[in-house]
């Protein structure tokens, strides 16, 4: 079967991650002996903290290798609910917590439960690409709304009012956001929730980068809207990317539908990972994770002024995540070609804006500060040299 039209339309419509081609090329350059600085993949460079690893090993030794309940291990659902009380002063019934295979599993459940074929959510452009792809998977769609630094790279009530139509059923926002690192404050979340509620819609908030904020703490939407849907993950703040574990907080009325979907789509999240994740909420674990958060903050504060000094535009200081979304319009109107050029000539791997949507994509790229400060500053030196070569060739 070599004819692509023999495969489903949805599989053809879902775009690949363009950065994966860059990653494959970067790995080939490394295999050839080159020193490549990886600033392209959105994964912490730290391994999982030792208390969680020990808990996972103990779970395996104890034989916790069978399915759990579809909604998750009761003890973990209770621990996540306790985390909301401790960190946000919000009471969440553990019954509302659905443990999923990664944050992607949570997004799949939410999309499947809320969006019928032909309907859509409003999404900020730029934004995380898999959000729109999951909507396509369930035969729905994303209405991409162009946002900019003037909007804090986020949907606003004005966007909702202007873009909502008869096919809109909700809005999905991320705080902190990928690729921009922008955070929605408590008032902004409350205003956005009110705007969506005025249209009898659903507000879904991706809080996957919560815990990775600098100089401030991101509020949860549950502080201002108990009916909002929350996506979260153990991958970013908790550093458990390969364990594939996340969660969804949903209104009580949605739980029967979500349980049916979970049973059919994946049966349960990985049992060993769920037992390991119980250790995430212990005080010694939180202390280690807070040390890592502080390190990410130091990296941001070193990298941002260095990039600005060589001519990259960063209009707003990002409050969260571990990315800088950089305007390279002073150098090119094709950031994807520039990313390939910098990889080939300077061996620095960056992510082109085309992976995050359409608005401004050709003049933006994302840099992940998932390397030590010394390595980041070395990358800046290479990028500066590469940009000089780029301009000489134009």
mmCIF file of C-alpha atoms in Angstrom:
data_model
loop_
_atom_site.group_PDB
_atom_site.id
_atom_site.type_symbol
_atom_site.label_atom_id
_atom_site.label_comp_id
_atom_site.label_asym_id
_atom_site.label_seq_id
_atom_site.Cartn_x
_atom_site.Cartn_y
_atom_site.Cartn_z
ATOM 1 C CA UNK A 1 0.000 0.000 0.000
ATOM 2 C CA UNK A 2 2.010 2.931 -1.302
ATOM 3 C CA UNK A 3 -0.932 5.165 -2.241
ATOM 4 C CA UNK A 4 -1.504 7.591 0.686
ATOM 5 C CA UNK A 5 -5.134 8.079 -0.330
ATOM 6 C CA UNK A 6 -5.782 4.491 0.812
ATOM 7 C CA UNK A 7 -5.204 5.617 4.383
ATOM 8 C CA UNK A 8 -7.706 7.656 6.399
ATOM 9 C CA UNK A 9 -8.283 11.322 5.711
ATOM 10 C CA UNK A 10 -7.635 12.093 9.369
ATOM 11 C CA UNK A 11 -4.186 10.505 9.206
ATOM 12 C CA UNK A 12 -3.366 12.657 6.175
ATOM 13 C CA UNK A 13 -4.676 15.822 7.826
ATOM 14 C CA UNK A 14 -2.568 15.501 10.973
ATOM 15 C CA UNK A 15 0.734 17.252 10.348
ATOM 16 C CA UNK A 16 4.032 15.817 11.563
ATOM 17 C CA UNK A 17 6.279 17.575 14.057
ATOM 18 C CA UNK A 18 8.698 19.413 11.792
ATOM 19 C CA UNK A 19 11.199 19.450 14.628
ATOM 20 C CA UNK A 20 11.470 15.672 14.442
ATOM 21 C CA UNK A 21 13.239 15.973 11.079
ATOM 22 C CA UNK A 22 15.634 18.412 12.720
ATOM 23 C CA UNK A 23 16.131 16.018 15.625
ATOM 24 C CA UNK A 24 16.884 13.129 13.270
ATOM 25 C CA UNK A 25 19.433 15.256 11.432
ATOM 26 C CA UNK A 26 20.950 16.417 14.740
ATOM 27 C CA UNK A 27 21.331 12.813 15.836
ATOM 28 C CA UNK A 28 22.981 11.952 12.520
ATOM 29 C CA UNK A 29 25.444 14.821 13.002
ATOM 30 C CA UNK A 30 26.211 13.540 16.499
ATOM 31 C CA UNK A 31 26.780 10.048 15.158
ATOM 32 C CA UNK A 32 29.280 11.576 12.725
ATOM 33 C CA UNK A 33 31.202 13.055 15.665
ATOM 34 C CA UNK A 34 29.810 16.600 15.860
ATOM 35 C CA UNK A 35 28.931 18.324 19.133
ATOM 36 C CA UNK A 36 25.258 19.290 18.838
ATOM 37 C CA UNK A 37 23.553 21.515 21.410
ATOM 38 C CA UNK A 38 19.938 20.365 21.735
ATOM 39 C CA UNK A 39 17.528 23.204 22.434
ATOM 40 C CA UNK A 40 14.666 21.814 20.366
ATOM 41 C CA UNK A 41 12.803 19.168 22.374
ATOM 42 C CA UNK A 42 10.387 20.119 25.149
ATOM 43 C CA UNK A 43 11.713 17.695 27.721
ATOM 44 C CA UNK A 44 13.546 18.494 30.964
ATOM 45 C CA UNK A 45 17.196 17.453 30.857
ATOM 46 C CA UNK A 46 16.940 16.148 34.411
ATOM 47 C CA UNK A 47 16.181 12.493 35.019
ATOM 48 C CA UNK A 48 13.340 11.475 37.324
ATOM 49 C CA UNK A 49 14.125 12.280 40.954
ATOM 50 C CA UNK A 50 15.445 9.431 43.080
ATOM 51 C CA UNK A 51 12.450 9.103 45.478
ATOM 52 C CA UNK A 52 10.147 8.469 42.525
ATOM 53 C CA UNK A 53 12.559 5.998 40.929
ATOM 54 C CA UNK A 54 12.781 4.097 44.229
ATOM 55 C CA UNK A 55 8.998 4.036 44.511
ATOM 56 C CA UNK A 56 8.734 2.661 40.977
ATOM 57 C CA UNK A 57 11.302 -0.041 41.716
ATOM 58 C CA UNK A 58 9.451 -0.970 44.894
ATOM 59 C CA UNK A 59 6.167 -1.169 42.952
ATOM 60 C CA UNK A 60 7.704 -3.583 40.461
ATOM 61 C CA UNK A 61 9.225 -5.673 43.237
ATOM 62 C CA UNK A 62 5.838 -5.830 44.959
ATOM 63 C CA UNK A 63 4.160 -7.060 41.771
ATOM 64 C CA UNK A 64 2.117 -3.941 41.016
ATOM 65 C CA UNK A 65 2.078 -4.750 37.314
ATOM 66 C CA UNK A 66 -1.627 -5.359 36.711
ATOM 67 C CA UNK A 67 -4.354 -3.032 35.490
ATOM 68 C CA UNK A 68 -5.706 -0.441 37.892
ATOM 69 C CA UNK A 69 -9.226 0.982 37.784
ATOM 70 C CA UNK A 70 -9.868 2.910 34.579
ATOM 71 C CA UNK A 71 -10.053 6.243 36.415
ATOM 72 C CA UNK A 72 -6.792 5.563 38.216
ATOM 73 C CA UNK A 73 -5.293 4.254 41.428
ATOM 74 C CA UNK A 74 -7.512 5.546 44.282
ATOM 75 C CA UNK A 75 -4.498 6.505 46.391
ATOM 76 C CA UNK A 76 -3.057 8.578 43.543
ATOM 77 C CA UNK A 77 -6.363 10.325 42.857
ATOM 78 C CA UNK A 78 -6.490 11.193 46.540
ATOM 79 C CA UNK A 79 -2.899 12.460 46.487
ATOM 80 C CA UNK A 80 -3.562 14.682 43.453
ATOM 81 C CA UNK A 81 -6.649 16.125 45.154
ATOM 82 C CA UNK A 82 -4.519 16.794 48.231
ATOM 83 C CA UNK A 83 -1.968 18.578 46.059
ATOM 84 C CA UNK A 84 -4.668 21.028 44.899
ATOM 85 C CA UNK A 85 -5.556 21.732 48.514
ATOM 86 C CA UNK A 86 -1.942 22.247 49.524
ATOM 87 C CA UNK A 87 -0.748 24.285 46.535
ATOM 88 C CA UNK A 88 -3.876 26.176 45.445
ATOM 89 C CA UNK A 89 -6.123 26.068 48.529
ATOM 90 C CA UNK A 90 -8.792 24.438 46.359
ATOM 91 C CA UNK A 91 -10.989 21.536 47.490
ATOM 92 C CA UNK A 92 -11.156 18.928 44.732
ATOM 93 C CA UNK A 93 -13.145 15.736 45.249
ATOM 94 C CA UNK A 94 -10.769 12.846 44.366
ATOM 95 C CA UNK A 95 -13.664 11.346 42.389
ATOM 96 C CA UNK A 96 -13.217 14.193 39.875
ATOM 97 C CA UNK A 97 -9.579 13.250 39.191
ATOM 98 C CA UNK A 98 -8.986 10.934 36.228
ATOM 99 C CA UNK A 99 -5.462 9.504 35.932
ATOM 100 C CA UNK A 100 -4.411 9.180 32.292
ATOM 101 C CA UNK A 101 -1.517 7.922 30.115
ATOM 102 C CA UNK A 102 0.297 11.259 29.965
ATOM 103 C CA UNK A 103 -1.238 14.675 29.452
ATOM 104 C CA UNK A 104 -2.070 13.482 25.945
ATOM 105 C CA UNK A 105 -4.437 10.909 27.408
ATOM 106 C CA UNK A 106 -6.186 13.661 29.335
ATOM 107 C CA UNK A 107 -6.545 15.748 26.165
ATOM 108 C CA UNK A 108 -7.914 12.765 24.256
ATOM 109 C CA UNK A 109 -10.548 12.155 26.920
ATOM 110 C CA UNK A 110 -11.582 15.805 27.046
ATOM 111 C CA UNK A 111 -11.807 16.109 23.270
ATOM 112 C CA UNK A 112 -13.756 12.849 22.980
ATOM 113 C CA UNK A 113 -16.198 13.840 25.705
ATOM 114 C CA UNK A 114 -16.849 17.442 24.718
ATOM 115 C CA UNK A 115 -16.558 17.931 20.959
ATOM 116 C CA UNK A 116 -18.848 16.367 18.370
ATOM 117 C CA UNK A 117 -17.858 15.977 14.708
ATOM 118 C CA UNK A 118 -18.010 19.293 12.885
ATOM 119 C CA UNK A 119 -17.770 21.365 16.073
ATOM 120 C CA UNK A 120 -14.683 23.157 17.402
ATOM 121 C CA UNK A 121 -12.759 24.713 20.271
ATOM 122 C CA UNK A 122 -11.092 28.114 20.097
ATOM 123 C CA UNK A 123 -7.298 27.787 20.383
ATOM 124 C CA UNK A 124 -4.548 30.389 20.518
ATOM 125 C CA UNK A 125 -2.180 30.555 17.545
ATOM 126 C CA UNK A 126 0.712 29.973 18.276
ATOM 127 C CA UNK A 127 0.077 27.001 20.543
ATOM 128 C CA UNK A 128 0.913 23.353 21.152
ATOM 129 C CA UNK A 129 0.177 21.558 17.857
ATOM 130 C CA UNK A 130 -1.180 18.295 19.256
ATOM 131 C CA UNK A 131 -4.184 20.170 20.641
ATOM 132 C CA UNK A 132 -5.595 20.777 17.186
ATOM 133 C CA UNK A 133 -4.532 17.322 16.018
ATOM 134 C CA UNK A 134 -6.482 15.570 18.769
ATOM 135 C CA UNK A 135 -9.542 17.539 17.749
ATOM 136 C CA UNK A 136 -9.085 16.343 14.174
ATOM 137 C CA UNK A 137 -8.791 12.783 15.446
ATOM 138 C CA UNK A 138 -12.313 12.970 16.880
ATOM 139 C CA UNK A 139 -13.601 14.539 13.625
ATOM 140 C CA UNK A 140 -13.827 17.978 15.191
ATOM 141 C CA UNK A 141 -11.560 20.954 14.558
ATOM 142 C CA UNK A 142 -9.665 23.848 16.065
ATOM 143 C CA UNK A 143 -10.526 27.438 15.296
ATOM 144 C CA UNK A 144 -7.094 29.031 15.534
ATOM 145 C CA UNK A 145 -7.169 32.573 16.899
ATOM 146 C CA UNK A 146 -4.069 34.695 16.155
ATOM 147 C CA UNK A 147 -2.548 36.088 19.350
ATOM 148 C CA UNK A 148 0.511 38.224 19.984
ATOM 149 C CA UNK A 149 2.682 39.605 22.740
ATOM 150 C CA UNK A 150 0.151 42.419 23.095
ATOM 151 C CA UNK A 151 -2.389 39.773 24.186
ATOM 152 C CA UNK A 152 0.214 38.076 26.424
ATOM 153 C CA UNK A 153 0.093 35.341 23.742
ATOM 154 C CA UNK A 154 -3.266 34.200 25.181
ATOM 155 C CA UNK A 155 -6.940 34.086 24.269
ATOM 156 C CA UNK A 156 -8.894 36.958 25.801
ATOM 157 C CA UNK A 157 -12.603 37.554 26.398
ATOM 158 C CA UNK A 158 -12.531 39.842 23.349
ATOM 159 C CA UNK A 159 -11.278 36.956 21.213
ATOM 160 C CA UNK A 160 -14.057 34.727 22.535
ATOM 161 C CA UNK A 161 -16.690 37.348 21.826
ATOM 162 C CA UNK A 162 -15.405 37.998 18.315
ATOM 163 C CA UNK A 163 -14.707 34.415 17.209
ATOM 164 C CA UNK A 164 -17.463 32.373 18.858
ATOM 165 C CA UNK A 165 -20.049 31.026 16.429
ATOM 166 C CA UNK A 166 -22.727 28.353 16.182
ATOM 167 C CA UNK A 167 -20.142 25.558 15.909
ATOM 168 C CA UNK A 168 -18.077 26.626 18.928
ATOM 169 C CA UNK A 169 -18.361 24.428 22.009
ATOM 170 C CA UNK A 170 -15.420 25.607 24.094
ATOM 171 C CA UNK A 171 -11.998 27.149 24.387
ATOM 172 C CA UNK A 172 -8.697 25.497 25.208
ATOM 173 C CA UNK A 173 -5.923 27.601 26.711
ATOM 174 C CA UNK A 174 -2.567 26.734 28.250
ATOM 175 C CA UNK A 175 -1.038 28.472 31.243
ATOM 176 C CA UNK A 176 1.943 28.467 31.209
ATOM 177 C CA UNK A 177 1.816 28.186 27.433
ATOM 178 C CA UNK A 178 3.956 26.326 24.951
ATOM 179 C CA UNK A 179 5.802 27.833 23.040
ATOM 180 C CA UNK A 180 5.589 31.292 24.622
ATOM 181 C CA UNK A 181 5.788 30.610 28.371
ATOM 182 C CA UNK A 182 2.987 33.103 29.046
ATOM 183 C CA UNK A 183 0.833 32.730 32.165
ATOM 184 C CA UNK A 184 -2.795 33.654 32.763
ATOM 185 C CA UNK A 185 -3.290 35.434 36.072
ATOM 186 C CA UNK A 186 -6.249 34.885 38.356
ATOM 187 C CA UNK A 187 -8.235 37.831 36.994
ATOM 188 C CA UNK A 188 -7.529 36.876 33.379
ATOM 189 C CA UNK A 189 -8.685 33.308 34.068
ATOM 190 C CA UNK A 190 -11.856 34.540 35.763
ATOM 191 C CA UNK A 191 -12.676 36.886 32.880
ATOM 192 C CA UNK A 192 -12.021 34.176 30.295
ATOM 193 C CA UNK A 193 -14.158 31.669 32.202
ATOM 194 C CA UNK A 194 -16.998 34.196 32.344
ATOM 195 C CA UNK A 195 -16.723 34.877 28.603
ATOM 196 C CA UNK A 196 -16.919 31.173 27.737
ATOM 197 C CA UNK A 197 -19.699 30.574 30.254
ATOM 198 C CA UNK A 198 -21.719 33.396 28.663
ATOM 199 C CA UNK A 199 -21.836 31.254 25.524
ATOM 200 C CA UNK A 200 -22.708 28.115 27.502
ATOM 201 C CA UNK A 201 -19.342 26.683 26.483
ATOM 202 C CA UNK A 202 -16.631 24.611 28.151
ATOM 203 C CA UNK A 203 -13.318 26.068 29.292
ATOM 204 C CA UNK A 204 -10.421 23.599 29.165
ATOM 205 C CA UNK A 205 -7.115 24.710 30.673
ATOM 206 C CA UNK A 206 -3.814 22.973 30.057
ATOM 207 C CA UNK A 207 -1.838 23.389 33.302
ATOM 208 C CA UNK A 208 0.911 20.944 32.306
ATOM 209 C CA UNK A 209 3.689 23.458 33.023
ATOM 210 C CA UNK A 210 2.359 24.419 36.437
ATOM 211 C CA UNK A 211 5.161 24.457 38.982
ATOM 212 C CA UNK A 212 7.584 25.762 36.366
ATOM 213 C CA UNK A 213 7.054 29.485 36.901
ATOM 214 C CA UNK A 214 9.607 32.068 37.987
ATOM 215 C CA UNK A 215 9.045 34.906 40.421
ATOM 216 C CA UNK A 216 5.362 33.993 40.688
ATOM 217 C CA UNK A 217 3.030 31.015 41.025
ATOM 218 C CA UNK A 218 0.472 30.299 38.325
ATOM 219 C CA UNK A 219 -3.098 30.135 39.655
ATOM 220 C CA UNK A 220 -5.220 27.152 38.746
ATOM 221 C CA UNK A 221 -8.411 27.854 36.860
ATOM 222 C CA UNK A 222 -10.176 25.837 39.569
ATOM 223 C CA UNK A 223 -9.589 28.793 41.898
ATOM 224 C CA UNK A 224 -12.063 30.836 39.852
ATOM 225 C CA UNK A 225 -14.203 28.289 37.985
ATOM 226 C CA UNK A 226 -15.086 24.978 39.600
ATOM 227 C CA UNK A 227 -16.664 23.762 36.346
ATOM 228 C CA UNK A 228 -13.538 24.180 34.213
ATOM 229 C CA UNK A 229 -11.691 21.171 32.849
ATOM 230 C CA UNK A 230 -8.022 20.896 33.798
ATOM 231 C CA UNK A 231 -5.315 18.952 31.975
ATOM 232 C CA UNK A 232 -2.081 18.198 33.801
ATOM 233 C CA UNK A 233 0.871 15.849 33.630
ATOM 234 C CA UNK A 234 3.700 14.333 35.639
ATOM 235 C CA UNK A 235 6.076 15.024 32.727
ATOM 236 C CA UNK A 236 7.258 18.610 33.197
ATOM 237 C CA UNK A 237 7.427 19.813 36.823
ATOM 238 C CA UNK A 238 7.612 16.260 38.159
ATOM 239 C CA UNK A 239 10.120 15.166 35.500
ATOM 240 C CA UNK A 240 8.465 11.823 34.633
ATOM 241 C CA UNK A 241 8.298 12.143 30.831
ATOM 242 C CA UNK A 242 8.947 8.494 29.978
ATOM 243 C CA UNK A 243 6.592 7.169 32.634
ATOM 244 C CA UNK A 244 3.611 8.444 30.589
ATOM 245 C CA UNK A 245 1.321 9.696 33.321
ATOM 246 C CA UNK A 246 -1.066 12.634 33.544
ATOM 247 C CA UNK A 247 -4.456 13.580 34.903
ATOM 248 C CA UNK A 248 -7.702 15.335 34.114
ATOM 249 C CA UNK A 249 -9.953 17.171 36.596
ATOM 250 C CA UNK A 250 -13.509 17.258 35.284
ATOM 251 C CA UNK A 251 -16.967 18.263 36.539
ATOM 252 C CA UNK A 252 -18.728 15.430 38.431
ATOM 253 C CA UNK A 253 -21.386 14.965 35.760
ATOM 254 C CA UNK A 254 -18.714 14.047 33.210
ATOM 255 C CA UNK A 255 -17.244 11.133 35.170
ATOM 256 C CA UNK A 256 -19.485 8.320 33.836
ATOM 257 C CA UNK A 257 -18.704 9.298 30.237
ATOM 258 C CA UNK A 258 -14.987 9.662 30.984
ATOM 259 C CA UNK A 259 -14.867 6.278 32.684
ATOM 260 C CA UNK A 260 -16.438 4.603 29.639
ATOM 261 C CA UNK A 261 -13.997 6.338 27.325
ATOM 262 C CA UNK A 262 -10.981 5.415 29.467
ATOM 263 C CA UNK A 263 -12.070 1.778 29.645
ATOM 264 C CA UNK A 264 -12.317 1.587 25.877
ATOM 265 C CA UNK A 265 -9.385 3.755 24.803
ATOM 266 C CA UNK A 266 -6.596 2.519 27.095
ATOM 267 C CA UNK A 267 -8.084 0.453 29.988
ATOM 268 C CA UNK A 268 -5.910 2.224 32.565
ATOM 269 C CA UNK A 269 -2.787 4.359 32.917
ATOM 270 C CA UNK A 270 0.478 2.442 33.552
ATOM 271 C CA UNK A 271 0.186 0.877 36.990
ATOM 272 C CA UNK A 272 3.902 1.018 37.868
ATOM 273 C CA UNK A 273 3.999 4.716 36.987
ATOM 274 C CA UNK A 274 0.958 5.410 39.149
ATOM 275 C CA UNK A 275 2.549 3.767 42.185
ATOM 276 C CA UNK A 276 5.811 5.628 41.529
ATOM 277 C CA UNK A 277 4.004 8.975 41.237
ATOM 278 C CA UNK A 278 2.722 8.684 44.808
ATOM 279 C CA UNK A 279 6.240 9.657 45.877
ATOM 280 C CA UNK A 280 6.013 12.962 43.964
ATOM 281 C CA UNK A 281 3.994 14.620 46.689
ATOM 282 C CA UNK A 282 6.293 13.824 49.610
ATOM 283 C CA UNK A 283 8.070 16.840 51.149
ATOM 284 C CA UNK A 284 11.555 15.604 50.184
ATOM 285 C CA UNK A 285 10.410 15.169 46.583
ATOM 286 C CA UNK A 286 8.858 18.634 46.422
ATOM 287 C CA UNK A 287 12.094 20.103 47.811
ATOM 288 C CA UNK A 288 14.094 18.483 44.993
ATOM 289 C CA UNK A 289 11.595 19.646 42.378
ATOM 290 C CA UNK A 290 11.709 23.207 43.697
ATOM 291 C CA UNK A 291 15.514 23.151 43.335
ATOM 292 C CA UNK A 292 15.037 22.228 39.690
ATOM 293 C CA UNK A 293 12.512 24.998 39.224
ATOM 294 C CA UNK A 294 15.053 27.480 40.580
ATOM 295 C CA UNK A 295 17.641 26.155 38.129
ATOM 296 C CA UNK A 296 15.263 26.666 35.200
ATOM 297 C CA UNK A 297 14.732 30.220 36.422
ATOM 298 C CA UNK A 298 18.492 30.851 36.431
ATOM 299 C CA UNK A 299 18.695 29.512 32.899
ATOM 300 C CA UNK A 300 15.922 31.779 31.656
ATOM 301 C CA UNK A 301 17.527 34.804 33.280
ATOM 302 C CA UNK A 302 20.898 34.040 31.667
ATOM 303 C CA UNK A 303 19.625 33.106 28.215
ATOM 304 C CA UNK A 304 17.017 35.806 27.594
ATOM 305 C CA UNK A 305 19.304 38.877 27.722
ATOM 306 C CA UNK A 306 21.997 37.022 25.785
ATOM 307 C CA UNK A 307 19.592 36.290 22.924
ATOM 308 C CA UNK A 308 18.271 39.835 22.900
ATOM 309 C CA UNK A 309 21.843 41.104 22.708
ATOM 310 C CA UNK A 310 22.434 39.256 19.419
ATOM 311 C CA UNK A 311 19.255 40.607 17.829
ATOM 312 C CA UNK A 312 16.556 38.046 18.567
ATOM 313 C CA UNK A 313 13.232 39.620 19.497
ATOM 314 C CA UNK A 314 11.575 38.530 22.749
ATOM 315 C CA UNK A 315 8.817 41.023 23.434
ATOM 316 C CA UNK A 316 7.632 39.690 26.791
ATOM 317 C CA UNK A 317 9.596 37.952 29.497
ATOM 318 C CA UNK A 318 7.958 34.516 29.825
ATOM 319 C CA UNK A 319 6.792 33.735 33.344
ATOM 320 C CA UNK A 320 6.727 29.959 32.956
ATOM 321 C CA UNK A 321 7.566 26.718 31.143
ATOM 322 C CA UNK A 322 11.152 26.442 29.810
ATOM 323 C CA UNK A 323 10.940 28.117 26.424
ATOM 324 C CA UNK A 324 11.761 31.401 24.747
ATOM 325 C CA UNK A 325 9.700 32.220 21.665
ATOM 326 C CA UNK A 326 11.976 34.350 19.536
ATOM 327 C CA UNK A 327 11.218 36.697 16.674
ATOM 328 C CA UNK A 328 13.863 36.281 13.953
ATOM 329 C CA UNK A 329 12.084 38.525 11.434
ATOM 330 C CA UNK A 330 15.108 40.845 11.378
ATOM 331 C CA UNK A 331 17.051 37.994 9.782
ATOM 332 C CA UNK A 332 14.575 35.943 7.724
ATOM 333 C CA UNK A 333 11.027 35.335 6.629
ATOM 334 C CA UNK A 334 11.611 31.556 6.728
ATOM 335 C CA UNK A 335 12.527 30.468 10.239
ATOM 336 C CA UNK A 336 12.396 26.807 9.259
ATOM 337 C CA UNK A 337 15.197 27.256 6.731
ATOM 338 C CA UNK A 338 17.146 29.265 9.286
ATOM 339 C CA UNK A 339 16.801 26.458 11.841
ATOM 340 C CA UNK A 340 18.213 23.968 9.339
ATOM 341 C CA UNK A 341 21.037 26.382 8.516
ATOM 342 C CA UNK A 342 21.999 26.826 12.168
ATOM 343 C CA UNK A 343 21.935 23.080 12.697
ATOM 344 C CA UNK A 344 24.153 22.358 9.700
ATOM 345 C CA UNK A 345 26.637 25.182 10.227
ATOM 346 C CA UNK A 346 26.723 25.680 13.995
ATOM 347 C CA UNK A 347 25.259 22.406 15.294
ATOM 348 C CA UNK A 348 22.565 24.085 17.379
ATOM 349 C CA UNK A 349 19.115 22.453 17.195
ATOM 350 C CA UNK A 350 16.103 24.808 17.495
ATOM 351 C CA UNK A 351 12.371 24.425 16.788
ATOM 352 C CA UNK A 352 10.811 26.440 13.930
ATOM 353 C CA UNK A 353 7.604 28.356 14.549
ATOM 354 C CA UNK A 354 5.762 26.338 11.896
ATOM 355 C CA UNK A 355 5.301 23.583 14.483
ATOM 356 C CA UNK A 356 3.078 25.843 16.596
ATOM 357 C CA UNK A 357 0.552 27.179 14.115
ATOM 358 C CA UNK A 358 0.313 29.736 11.344
ATOM 359 C CA UNK A 359 0.341 33.206 12.885
ATOM 360 C CA UNK A 360 3.868 34.626 12.693
ATOM 361 C CA UNK A 361 5.247 31.118 12.268
ATOM 362 C CA UNK A 362 7.640 32.010 9.465
ATOM 363 C CA UNK A 363 9.451 34.605 11.586
ATOM 364 C CA UNK A 364 9.596 32.815 14.946
ATOM 365 C CA UNK A 365 11.441 29.924 16.517
ATOM 366 C CA UNK A 366 11.380 28.307 19.939
ATOM 367 C CA UNK A 367 14.417 27.752 22.126
ATOM 368 C CA UNK A 368 14.139 25.339 25.059
ATOM 369 C CA UNK A 369 16.429 26.132 27.975
ATOM 370 C CA UNK A 370 16.821 22.485 28.886
ATOM 371 C CA UNK A 371 20.630 22.636 29.110
ATOM 372 C CA UNK A 372 22.979 24.011 31.816
ATOM 373 C CA UNK A 373 23.728 27.750 31.723
ATOM 374 C CA UNK A 374 27.246 27.269 30.340
ATOM 375 C CA UNK A 375 25.880 25.195 27.482
ATOM 376 C CA UNK A 376 23.140 27.738 26.765
ATOM 377 C CA UNK A 377 25.638 30.580 26.521
ATOM 378 C CA UNK A 378 27.822 28.450 24.266
ATOM 379 C CA UNK A 379 24.757 27.988 22.039
ATOM 380 C CA UNK A 380 24.197 31.762 21.941
ATOM 381 C CA UNK A 381 27.758 32.231 20.676
ATOM 382 C CA UNK A 382 27.147 29.685 17.938
ATOM 383 C CA UNK A 383 23.805 31.250 16.982
ATOM 384 C CA UNK A 384 25.397 34.702 16.761
ATOM 385 C CA UNK A 385 28.136 33.373 14.494
ATOM 386 C CA UNK A 386 25.571 31.512 12.408
ATOM 387 C CA UNK A 387 23.413 34.611 11.984
ATOM 388 C CA UNK A 388 26.438 36.548 10.789
ATOM 389 C CA UNK A 389 27.134 33.848 8.194
ATOM 390 C CA UNK A 390 23.464 33.815 7.237
ATOM 391 C CA UNK A 391 23.446 37.543 6.575
ATOM 392 C CA UNK A 392 26.685 37.396 4.585
ATOM 393 C CA UNK A 393 25.102 34.832 2.258
ATOM 394 C CA UNK A 394 21.950 36.896 1.687
#
